[in-house]
Amino acid sequence: PSPSTRPMPMNLRPCMPFICLAVASLLARGAGAQSPSPPPAAATPVGTWRGTSVCLVRPSSCNDEIVVYRIAKTNAADSLTMDARKIVRGEEREMGVLTCHFTSPDGSLTCAIPQGTWQFRVRNDSLVGELRRPDHTKFRDVRAIRTS
């Protein structure tokens, strides 16, 4: 008979349950040792971001814009600057420089201005944000990707 159809020797039959148990135990131990990898830490927002800033309150003097944000470190550990610009007729126009607070564990960036608060979240190469007015009205929605 072929090796696959040959009967198991009598002296191995009593050991089979123990062999199966030992193999299963080793497999389970190996699986338990492999813990799932922790979620990736929030990426740093430092760099250049390009995307859109869309008005959510209409009618208003607000316009949808293509934006460029240049985010840089400051001397304070949890503080960053955001040089905000918009694209008009193919050229960058200054909108202003904001001072922002960055919380590394959750990737949140908060920039307070007299007209409200900008809140952003960084996830890898994606920057998602909004501007809320002091009365908590969501005024703008931002979506940008890292370009450098």
Short mmCIF file of C-alpha atoms in Angstrom, two decimals, residues 24-36:
data_model
loop_
_atom_site.label_atom_id
_atom_site.label_comp_id
_atom_site.label_asym_id
_atom_site.label_seq_id
_atom_site.Cartn_x
_atom_site.Cartn_y
_atom_site.Cartn_z
CA ALA A 24 -2.47 22.09 19.49
CA SER A 25 -0.85 23.46 22.65
CA LEU A 26 2.20 24.68 20.73
CA LEU A 27 0.02 26.32 18.10
CA ALA A 28 -2.12 28.04 20.73
CA ARG A 29 0.95 29.28 22.62
CA GLY A 30 2.41 30.71 19.41
CA ALA A 31 -0.88 32.42 18.55
CA GLY A 32 -1.13 33.92 22.03
CA ALA A 33 2.37 35.32 21.79
CA GLN A 34 1.41 37.26 18.68
CA SER A 35 -0.44 40.22 20.08
CA PRO A 36 -2.12 42.54 17.62
#
